[in-house]
């Protein structure tokens, strides 16, 4: 019987990295923006005087299409 825990962990880390990159792409232009990975949560986002602690969980397969999909309530 083989142990695939490492492969499962790597998928989770890749998902986490993709989430961090999406946040960075959408917010790089904001004043005093920075991201700190593997901090108090999966990553921290600092914008001006606000700090957000982000925990990334998910089983959805990531793609450009799924990351750029918007709900009906969202507008550009």
GROMACS .gro file of N, CA and C in nm:
model
  228
    1UNK      N    1   0.084  -0.118   0.000
    1UNK     CA    2   0.000   0.000   0.000
    1UNK      C    3   0.089   0.124   0.000
    2UNK      N    4   0.063   0.218  -0.092
    2UNK     CA    5   0.147   0.337  -0.102
    2UNK      C    6   0.084   0.454  -0.027
    3UNK      N    7   0.169   0.538   0.024
    3UNK     CA    8   0.126   0.657   0.095
    3UNK      C    9   0.136   0.775   0.000
    4UNK      N   10   0.024   0.839  -0.030
    4UNK     CA   11   0.026   0.953  -0.123
    4UNK      C   12   0.002   1.085  -0.050
    5UNK      N   13   0.031   1.088   0.080
    5UNK     CA   14   0.012   1.210   0.158
    5UNK      C   15   0.092   1.327   0.105
    6UNK      N   16   0.213   1.300   0.058
    6UNK     CA   17   0.296   1.407   0.002
    6UNK      C   18   0.234   1.469  -0.121
    7UNK      N   19   0.181   1.385  -0.209
    7UNK     CA   20   0.117   1.435  -0.331
    7UNK      C   21  -0.006   1.518  -0.297
    8UNK      N   22  -0.083   1.473  -0.199
    8UNK     CA   23  -0.201   1.548  -0.157
    8UNK      C   24  -0.161   1.682  -0.097
    9UNK      N   25  -0.055   1.683  -0.015
    9UNK     CA   26  -0.008   1.808   0.044
    9UNK      C   27   0.039   1.906  -0.063
   10UNK      N   28   0.110   1.856  -0.163
   10UNK     CA   29   0.159   1.943  -0.271
   10UNK      C   30   0.042   2.006  -0.346
   11UNK      N   31  -0.065   1.932  -0.369
   11UNK     CA   32  -0.183   1.989  -0.435
   11UNK      C   33  -0.239   2.103  -0.352
   12UNK      N   34  -0.244   2.084  -0.220
   12UNK     CA   35  -0.293   2.190  -0.132
   12UNK      C   36  -0.205   2.313  -0.135
   13UNK      N   37  -0.073   2.293  -0.135
   13UNK     CA   38   0.020   2.406  -0.142
   13UNK      C   39   0.006   2.479  -0.276
   14UNK      N   40  -0.011   2.405  -0.384
   14UNK     CA   41  -0.029   2.468  -0.515
   14UNK      C   42  -0.157   2.550  -0.520
   15UNK      N   43  -0.264   2.498  -0.459
   15UNK     CA   44  -0.391   2.571  -0.453
   15UNK      C   45  -0.370   2.701  -0.373
   16UNK      N   46  -0.300   2.689  -0.263
   16UNK     CA   47  -0.271   2.805  -0.179
   16UNK      C   48  -0.190   2.909  -0.257
   17UNK      N   49  -0.088   2.866  -0.330
   17UNK     CA   50  -0.007   2.958  -0.410
   17UNK      C   51  -0.091   3.027  -0.517
   18UNK      N   52  -0.181   2.953  -0.580
   18UNK     CA   53  -0.267   3.012  -0.682
   18UNK      C   54  -0.358   3.118  -0.622
   19UNK      N   55  -0.411   3.092  -0.502
   19UNK     CA   56  -0.496   3.190  -0.435
   19UNK      C   57  -0.417   3.316  -0.402
   20UNK      N   58  -0.294   3.300  -0.354
   20UNK     CA   59  -0.209   3.414  -0.322
   20UNK      C   60  -0.180   3.495  -0.448
   21UNK      N   61  -0.148   3.428  -0.558
   21UNK     CA   62  -0.119   3.498  -0.683
   21UNK      C   63  -0.241   3.575  -0.732
   22UNK      N   64  -0.360   3.517  -0.719
   22UNK     CA   65  -0.482   3.586  -0.761
   22UNK      C   66  -0.502   3.714  -0.680
   23UNK      N   67  -0.484   3.706  -0.549
   23UNK     CA   68  -0.496   3.824  -0.464
   23UNK      C   69  -0.392   3.929  -0.504
   24UNK      N   70  -0.271   3.885  -0.531
   24UNK     CA   71  -0.165   3.978  -0.570
   24UNK      C   72  -0.196   4.046  -0.703
   25UNK      N   73  -0.243   3.971  -0.800
   25UNK     CA   74  -0.275   4.028  -0.932
   25UNK      C   75  -0.387   4.130  -0.920
   26UNK      N   76  -0.485   4.102  -0.836
   26UNK     CA   77  -0.600   4.192  -0.823
   26UNK      C   78  -0.573   4.313  -0.736
   27UNK      N   79  -0.463   4.315  -0.662
   27UNK     CA   80  -0.442   4.422  -0.564
   27UNK      C   81  -0.305   4.490  -0.568
   28UNK      N   82  -0.218   4.452  -0.659
   28UNK     CA   83  -0.081   4.503  -0.658
   28UNK      C   84  -0.074   4.655  -0.666
   29UNK      N   85  -0.173   4.718  -0.726
   29UNK     CA   86  -0.171   4.863  -0.749
   29UNK      C   87  -0.213   4.944  -0.625
   30UNK      N   88  -0.263   4.879  -0.521
   30UNK     CA   89  -0.311   4.950  -0.402
   30UNK      C   90  -0.194   5.000  -0.318
   31UNK      N   91  -0.218   5.112  -0.254
   31UNK     CA   92  -0.116   5.175  -0.170
   31UNK      C   93  -0.079   5.085  -0.052
   32UNK      N   94   0.049   5.069  -0.027
   32UNK     CA   95   0.099   4.990   0.087
   32UNK      C   96   0.048   4.846   0.087
   33UNK      N   97   0.036   4.787  -0.029
   33UNK     CA   98  -0.011   4.648  -0.041
   33UNK      C   99   0.106   4.552  -0.023
   34UNK      N  100   0.085   4.450   0.060
   34UNK     CA  101   0.184   4.343   0.069
   34UNK      C  102   0.115   4.214   0.114
   35UNK      N  103   0.178   4.103   0.078
   35UNK     CA  104   0.129   3.970   0.113
   35UNK      C  105   0.239   3.900   0.191
   36UNK      N  106   0.200   3.835   0.299
   36UNK     CA  107   0.294   3.758   0.379
   36UNK      C  108   0.244   3.614   0.383
   37UNK      N  109   0.308   3.523   0.310
   37UNK     CA  110   0.263   3.383   0.311
   37UNK      C  111   0.304   3.312   0.439
   38UNK      N  112   0.227   3.210   0.475
   38UNK     CA  113   0.256   3.124   0.589
   38UNK      C  114   0.282   3.205   0.716
   39UNK      N  115   0.190   3.293   0.746
   39UNK     CA  116   0.201   3.373   0.867
   39UNK      C  117   0.104   3.316   0.972
   40UNK      N  118   0.019   3.400   1.029
   40UNK     CA  119  -0.076   3.350   1.128
   40UNK      C  120  -0.180   3.257   1.066
   41UNK      N  121  -0.207   3.276   0.939
   41UNK     CA  122  -0.292   3.186   0.861
   41UNK      C  123  -0.214   3.147   0.736
   42UNK      N  124  -0.284   3.100   0.633
   42UNK     CA  125  -0.213   3.062   0.511
   42UNK      C  126  -0.139   3.182   0.452
   43UNK      N  127  -0.203   3.300   0.457
   43UNK     CA  128  -0.132   3.423   0.422
   43UNK      C  129  -0.203   3.544   0.480
   44UNK      N  130  -0.126   3.652   0.491
   44UNK     CA  131  -0.178   3.780   0.538
   44UNK      C  132  -0.177   3.877   0.422
   45UNK      N  133  -0.276   3.965   0.417
   45UNK     CA  134  -0.280   4.072   0.320
   45UNK      C  135  -0.283   4.203   0.397
   46UNK      N  136  -0.189   4.292   0.365
   46UNK     CA  137  -0.185   4.424   0.426
   46UNK      C  138  -0.217   4.527   0.319
   47UNK      N  139  -0.316   4.611   0.346
   47UNK     CA  140  -0.351   4.722   0.256
   47UNK      C  141  -0.375   4.843   0.345
   48UNK      N  142  -0.294   4.946   0.326
   48UNK     CA  143  -0.297   5.064   0.413
   48UNK      C  144  -0.286   5.018   0.558
   49UNK      N  145  -0.384   5.049   0.640
   49UNK     CA  146  -0.379   5.011   0.781
   49UNK      C  147  -0.461   4.886   0.812
   50UNK      N  148  -0.512   4.819   0.710
   50UNK     CA  149  -0.594   4.699   0.728
   50UNK      C  150  -0.510   4.574   0.709
   51UNK      N  151  -0.539   4.473   0.791
   51UNK     CA  152  -0.472   4.343   0.779
   51UNK      C  153  -0.579   4.236   0.769
   52UNK      N  154  -0.566   4.148   0.669
   52UNK     CA  155  -0.659   4.037   0.649
   52UNK      C  156  -0.582   3.907   0.663
   53UNK      N  157  -0.636   3.816   0.744
   53UNK     CA  158  -0.576   3.684   0.762
   53UNK      C  159  -0.658   3.586   0.680
   54UNK      N  160  -0.595   3.523   0.581
   54UNK     CA  161  -0.666   3.439   0.485
   54UNK      C  162  -0.630   3.292   0.507
   55UNK      N  163  -0.732   3.209   0.519
   55UNK     CA  164  -0.717   3.065   0.527
   55UNK      C  165  -0.770   3.008   0.395
   56UNK      N  166  -0.689   2.935   0.324
   56UNK     CA  167  -0.725   2.883   0.192
   56UNK      C  168  -0.766   2.737   0.205
   57UNK      N  169  -0.886   2.708   0.166
   57UNK     CA  170  -0.936   2.570   0.162
   57UNK      C  171  -1.013   2.552   0.032
   58UNK      N  172  -1.007   2.436  -0.024
   58UNK     CA  173  -1.085   2.414  -0.143
   58UNK      C  174  -1.048   2.286  -0.213
   59UNK      N  175  -1.142   2.236  -0.286
   59UNK     CA  176  -1.120   2.116  -0.365
   59UNK      C  177  -1.147   2.142  -0.512
   60UNK      N  178  -1.183   2.265  -0.543
   60UNK     CA  179  -1.214   2.301  -0.681
   60UNK      C  180  -1.087   2.302  -0.764
   61UNK      N  181  -1.095   2.249  -0.884
   61UNK     CA  182  -0.981   2.253  -0.975
   61UNK      C  183  -0.964   2.396  -1.025
   62UNK      N  184  -0.843   2.449  -1.013
   62UNK     CA  185  -0.819   2.587  -1.053
   62UNK      C  186  -0.782   2.597  -1.201
   63UNK      N  187  -0.838   2.698  -1.263
   63UNK     CA  188  -0.804   2.732  -1.400
   63UNK      C  189  -0.825   2.882  -1.415
   64UNK      N  190  -0.775   2.940  -1.521
   64UNK     CA  191  -0.796   3.083  -1.545
   64UNK      C  192  -0.946   3.110  -1.552
   65UNK      N  193  -1.019   3.023  -1.617
   65UNK     CA  194  -1.163   3.042  -1.633
   65UNK      C  195  -1.233   3.039  -1.496
   66UNK      N  196  -1.199   2.943  -1.411
   66UNK     CA  197  -1.267   2.935  -1.281
   66UNK      C  198  -1.226   3.050  -1.189
   67UNK      N  199  -1.101   3.096  -1.199
   67UNK     CA  200  -1.056   3.207  -1.116
   67UNK      C  201  -1.117   3.340  -1.159
   68UNK      N  202  -1.148   3.354  -1.287
   68UNK     CA  203  -1.201   3.481  -1.336
   68UNK      C  204  -1.353   3.482  -1.342
   69UNK      N  205  -1.417   3.374  -1.306
   69UNK     CA  206  -1.563   3.366  -1.307
   69UNK      C  207  -1.620   3.460  -1.201
   70UNK      N  208  -1.726   3.532  -1.237
   70UNK     CA  209  -1.790   3.623  -1.144
   70UNK      C  210  -1.933   3.577  -1.119
   71UNK      N  211  -1.981   3.608  -0.999
   71UNK     CA  212  -2.122   3.578  -0.971
   71UNK      C  213  -2.210   3.686  -1.032
   72UNK      N  214  -2.339   3.663  -1.035
   72UNK     CA  215  -2.432   3.760  -1.092
   72UNK      C  216  -2.429   3.893  -1.017
   73UNK      N  217  -2.399   3.887  -0.886
   73UNK     CA  218  -2.398   4.008  -0.805
   73UNK      C  219  -2.276   4.095  -0.829
   74UNK      N  220  -2.169   4.035  -0.878
   74UNK     CA  221  -2.045   4.109  -0.899
   74UNK      C  222  -2.051   4.189  -1.027
   75UNK      N  223  -2.000   4.310  -1.019
   75UNK     CA  224  -1.987   4.393  -1.140
   75UNK      C  225  -1.846   4.446  -1.145
   76UNK      N  226  -1.804   4.482  -1.263
   76UNK     CA  227  -1.667   4.531  -1.277
   76UNK      C  228  -1.662   4.679  -1.248
   0.00000   0.00000   0.00000
